[in-house]
XYZ file of C-alpha atoms in Angstrom:
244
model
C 268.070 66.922 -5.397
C 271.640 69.470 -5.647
C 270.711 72.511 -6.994
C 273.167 75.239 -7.274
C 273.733 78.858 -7.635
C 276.446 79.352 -10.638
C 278.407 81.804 -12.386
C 279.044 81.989 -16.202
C 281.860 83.942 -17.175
C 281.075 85.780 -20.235
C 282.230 88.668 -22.368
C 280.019 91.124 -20.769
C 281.153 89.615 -17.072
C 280.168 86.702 -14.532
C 276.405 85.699 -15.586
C 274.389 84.276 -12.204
C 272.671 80.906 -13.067
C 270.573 78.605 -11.071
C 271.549 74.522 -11.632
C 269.266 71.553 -10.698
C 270.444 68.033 -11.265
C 269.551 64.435 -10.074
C 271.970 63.037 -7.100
C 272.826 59.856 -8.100
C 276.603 60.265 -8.728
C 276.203 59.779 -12.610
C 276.756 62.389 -15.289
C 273.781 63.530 -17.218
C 272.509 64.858 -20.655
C 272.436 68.696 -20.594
C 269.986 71.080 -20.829
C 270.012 74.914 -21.326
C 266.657 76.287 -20.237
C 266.297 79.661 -20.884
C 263.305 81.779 -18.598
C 260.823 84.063 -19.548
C 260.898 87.555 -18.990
C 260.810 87.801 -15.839
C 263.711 85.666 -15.179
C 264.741 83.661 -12.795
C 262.622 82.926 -9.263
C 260.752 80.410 -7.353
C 258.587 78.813 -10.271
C 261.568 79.098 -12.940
C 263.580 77.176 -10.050
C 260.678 74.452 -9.129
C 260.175 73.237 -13.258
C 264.167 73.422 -13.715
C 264.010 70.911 -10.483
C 260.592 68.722 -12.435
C 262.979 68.855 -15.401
C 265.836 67.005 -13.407
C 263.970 64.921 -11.761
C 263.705 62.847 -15.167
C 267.148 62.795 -15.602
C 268.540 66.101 -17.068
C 271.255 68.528 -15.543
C 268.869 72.016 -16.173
C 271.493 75.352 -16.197
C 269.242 78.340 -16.013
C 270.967 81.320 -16.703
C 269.899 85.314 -15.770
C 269.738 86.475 -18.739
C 269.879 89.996 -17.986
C 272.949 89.799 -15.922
C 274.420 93.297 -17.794
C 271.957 94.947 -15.222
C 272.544 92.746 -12.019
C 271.785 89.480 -10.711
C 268.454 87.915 -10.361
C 266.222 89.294 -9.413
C 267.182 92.069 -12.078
C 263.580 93.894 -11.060
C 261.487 93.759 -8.305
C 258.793 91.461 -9.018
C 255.473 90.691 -6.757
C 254.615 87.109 -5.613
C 251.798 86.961 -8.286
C 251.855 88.734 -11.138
C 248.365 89.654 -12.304
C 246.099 92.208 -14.671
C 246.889 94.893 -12.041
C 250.737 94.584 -11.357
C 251.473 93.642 -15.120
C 251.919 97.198 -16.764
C 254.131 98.167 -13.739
C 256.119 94.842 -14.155
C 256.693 95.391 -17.879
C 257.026 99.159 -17.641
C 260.188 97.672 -15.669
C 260.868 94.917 -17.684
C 260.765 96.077 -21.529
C 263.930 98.108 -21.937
C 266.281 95.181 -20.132
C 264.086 93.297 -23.424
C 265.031 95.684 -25.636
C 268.328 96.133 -25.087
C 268.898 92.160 -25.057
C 269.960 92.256 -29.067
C 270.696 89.582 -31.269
C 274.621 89.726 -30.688
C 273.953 89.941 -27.055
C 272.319 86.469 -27.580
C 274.625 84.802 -29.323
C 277.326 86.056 -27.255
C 276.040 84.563 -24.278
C 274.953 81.385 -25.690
C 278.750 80.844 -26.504
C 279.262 81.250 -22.967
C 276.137 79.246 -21.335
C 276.560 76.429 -24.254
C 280.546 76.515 -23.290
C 280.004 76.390 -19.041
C 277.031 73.787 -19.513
C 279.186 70.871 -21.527
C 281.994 71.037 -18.863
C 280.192 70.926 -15.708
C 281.304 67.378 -13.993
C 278.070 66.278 -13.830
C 277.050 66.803 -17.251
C 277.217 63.526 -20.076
C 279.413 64.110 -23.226
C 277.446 64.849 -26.013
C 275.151 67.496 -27.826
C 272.510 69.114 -24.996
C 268.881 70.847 -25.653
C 267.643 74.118 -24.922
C 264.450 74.936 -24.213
C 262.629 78.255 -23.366
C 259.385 80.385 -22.171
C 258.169 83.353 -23.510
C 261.414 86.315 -24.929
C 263.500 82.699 -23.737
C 261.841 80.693 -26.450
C 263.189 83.135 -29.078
C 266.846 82.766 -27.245
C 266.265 79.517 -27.112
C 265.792 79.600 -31.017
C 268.390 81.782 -31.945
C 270.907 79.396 -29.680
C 269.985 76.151 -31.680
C 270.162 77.794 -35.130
C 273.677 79.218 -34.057
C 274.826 75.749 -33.062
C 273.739 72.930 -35.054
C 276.673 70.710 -34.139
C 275.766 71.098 -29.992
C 272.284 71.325 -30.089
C 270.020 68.059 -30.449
C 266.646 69.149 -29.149
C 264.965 72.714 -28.967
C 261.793 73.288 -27.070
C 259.850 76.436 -26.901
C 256.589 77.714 -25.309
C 254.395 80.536 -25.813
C 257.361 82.036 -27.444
C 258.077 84.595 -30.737
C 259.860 82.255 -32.236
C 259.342 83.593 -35.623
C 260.196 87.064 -34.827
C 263.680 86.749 -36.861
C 262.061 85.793 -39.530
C 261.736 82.292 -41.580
C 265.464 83.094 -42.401
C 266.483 82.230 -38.773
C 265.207 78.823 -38.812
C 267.656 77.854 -41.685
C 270.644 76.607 -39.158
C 268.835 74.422 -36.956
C 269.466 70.656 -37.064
C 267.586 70.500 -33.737
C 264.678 68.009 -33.487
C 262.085 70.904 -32.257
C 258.462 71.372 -30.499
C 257.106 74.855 -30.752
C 253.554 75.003 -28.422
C 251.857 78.364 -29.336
C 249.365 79.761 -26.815
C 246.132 80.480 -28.562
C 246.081 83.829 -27.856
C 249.648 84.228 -29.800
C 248.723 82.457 -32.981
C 246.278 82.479 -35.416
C 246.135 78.850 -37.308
C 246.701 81.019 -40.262
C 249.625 81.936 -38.997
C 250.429 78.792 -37.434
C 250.713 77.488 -41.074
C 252.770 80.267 -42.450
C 255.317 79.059 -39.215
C 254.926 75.124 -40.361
C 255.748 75.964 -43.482
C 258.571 78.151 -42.925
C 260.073 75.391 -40.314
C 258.998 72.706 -42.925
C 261.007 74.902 -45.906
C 264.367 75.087 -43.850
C 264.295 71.284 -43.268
C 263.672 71.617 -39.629
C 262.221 68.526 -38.201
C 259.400 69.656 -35.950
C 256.036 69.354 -34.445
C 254.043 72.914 -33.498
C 250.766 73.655 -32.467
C 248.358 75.809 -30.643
C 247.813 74.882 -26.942
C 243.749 74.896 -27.059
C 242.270 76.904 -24.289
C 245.560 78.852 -23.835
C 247.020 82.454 -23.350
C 250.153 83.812 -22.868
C 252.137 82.584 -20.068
C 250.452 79.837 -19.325
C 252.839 77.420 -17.973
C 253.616 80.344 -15.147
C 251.979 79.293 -11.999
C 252.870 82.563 -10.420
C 250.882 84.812 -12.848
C 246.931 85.452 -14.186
C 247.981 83.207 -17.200
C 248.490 80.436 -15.773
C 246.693 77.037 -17.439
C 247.121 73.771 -15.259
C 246.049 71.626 -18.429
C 248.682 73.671 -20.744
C 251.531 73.536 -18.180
C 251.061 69.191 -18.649
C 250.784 69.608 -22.529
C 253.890 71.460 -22.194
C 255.378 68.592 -20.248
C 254.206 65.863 -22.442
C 255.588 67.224 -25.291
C 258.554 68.343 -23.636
C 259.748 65.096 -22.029
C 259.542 62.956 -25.182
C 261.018 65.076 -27.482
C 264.405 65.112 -24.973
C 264.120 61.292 -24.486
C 264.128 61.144 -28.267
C 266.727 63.455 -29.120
C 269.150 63.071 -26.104
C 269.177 59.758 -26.719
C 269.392 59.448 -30.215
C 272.441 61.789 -30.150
């Protein structure tokens, strides 16, 4: 399978991104997949090449490229109980500084460099997203309802804008909550804010889960959730993609 390193010019300078795409000399539907926090490395790089693999050209951009290229910090091969504080004590301000106009800024940029790669199918793309990338993924669909078809995200604040945010999205959308993120209380205060702006969606608690747990290379980790993730995942792009 070609995968590629990339760069995305953008208003803030030449974003690093990591492509994976089938090789069978046809152009295919695109999809934006944002990473968690810790950005983009080996396990970011193997599901972007899963993702592929069913027939998807997967740009995943560094989305902390103001502060260098991935990796932006120095991360260990497994990130457990022990190395986490250091990690995010790292981590959080590159967060933090990552605003809203930041966001959409890029997304202009990623949504822009994605539709005219060569090997990419005319047409709207998805975007999906893990963790802080769920939220970006979020705030990309609602800011383009004419480009964006499907939106995926995964133990991801998705609601941290607010119900407001949810109001631009035409997006067919799966939101899967890690249990330890969501009460179902608060699960249906999210359904019905998604259900309010007209969103057409399906979101639920992982059982069993915490968050992180489609990460292979951390303490979070949950085999069974990473295949939920993929079952609901896969579908939702065959339906959308090909709807579109």
């Amino acid at each position: 399978m070609p995968t590629k390193m990339l760069h995305i010019p953008t208003a803030a300078g030449q974003a690093d991104a990591f492509a994976a795409y089938p090789d069978r000399g046809e152009r295919f539907p695109g999809v934006l997949m944002y990473a968690d926090g810790f950005g983009i490395r080996p396990v970011l790089r193997e599901m972007a090449r899963e993702l592929a693999g069913h027939g998807y050209y997967v740009l995943v951009p560094n989305v902390f490229h103001r502060h260098g290229p991935a990796p932006v910090i120095e991360l260990p091969e497994y990130i457990d109980e022990e190395s986490r504080p250091a990690v995010f004590a790292r981590l959080m301000p590159l967060i933090e500084a990552h605003t809203v106009e930041r966001t959409l800024s890029d997304a202009d940029a990623y949504l822009g460099f994605l539709t005219t790669r060569p090997e990419v199918a005319a047409g709207p793309v998805a975007v999906t997203g893990y963790c802080i990338g769920g939220l970006l993924a979020t705030r990309t669909a609602a800011a383009h309802p004419g480009r964006v078809a499907a939106l995926a995200a995964f133990h991801a604040p998705v609601e941290a804008d607010g119900p407001g945010a949810f109001a631009g999205i035409t997006a067919q959308v799966h939101f899967g909550h890690a249990e330890s993120d969501l009460t179902p209380e608060a699960l249906d205060r999210l359904n019905q804010d998604l259900h309010a702006a007209g969103v057409a969606h399906t979101s639920e608690i992982y059982p069993d889960t915490v968050h992180g747990f489609t990460m292979s290379d951390t303490d979070a980790f949950d085999p069974t959730g990473l295949q939920h993730h993929w079952d609901r995942l896969l579908p939702l792009l065959d339906r959308a993609l090909a709807d579109s």
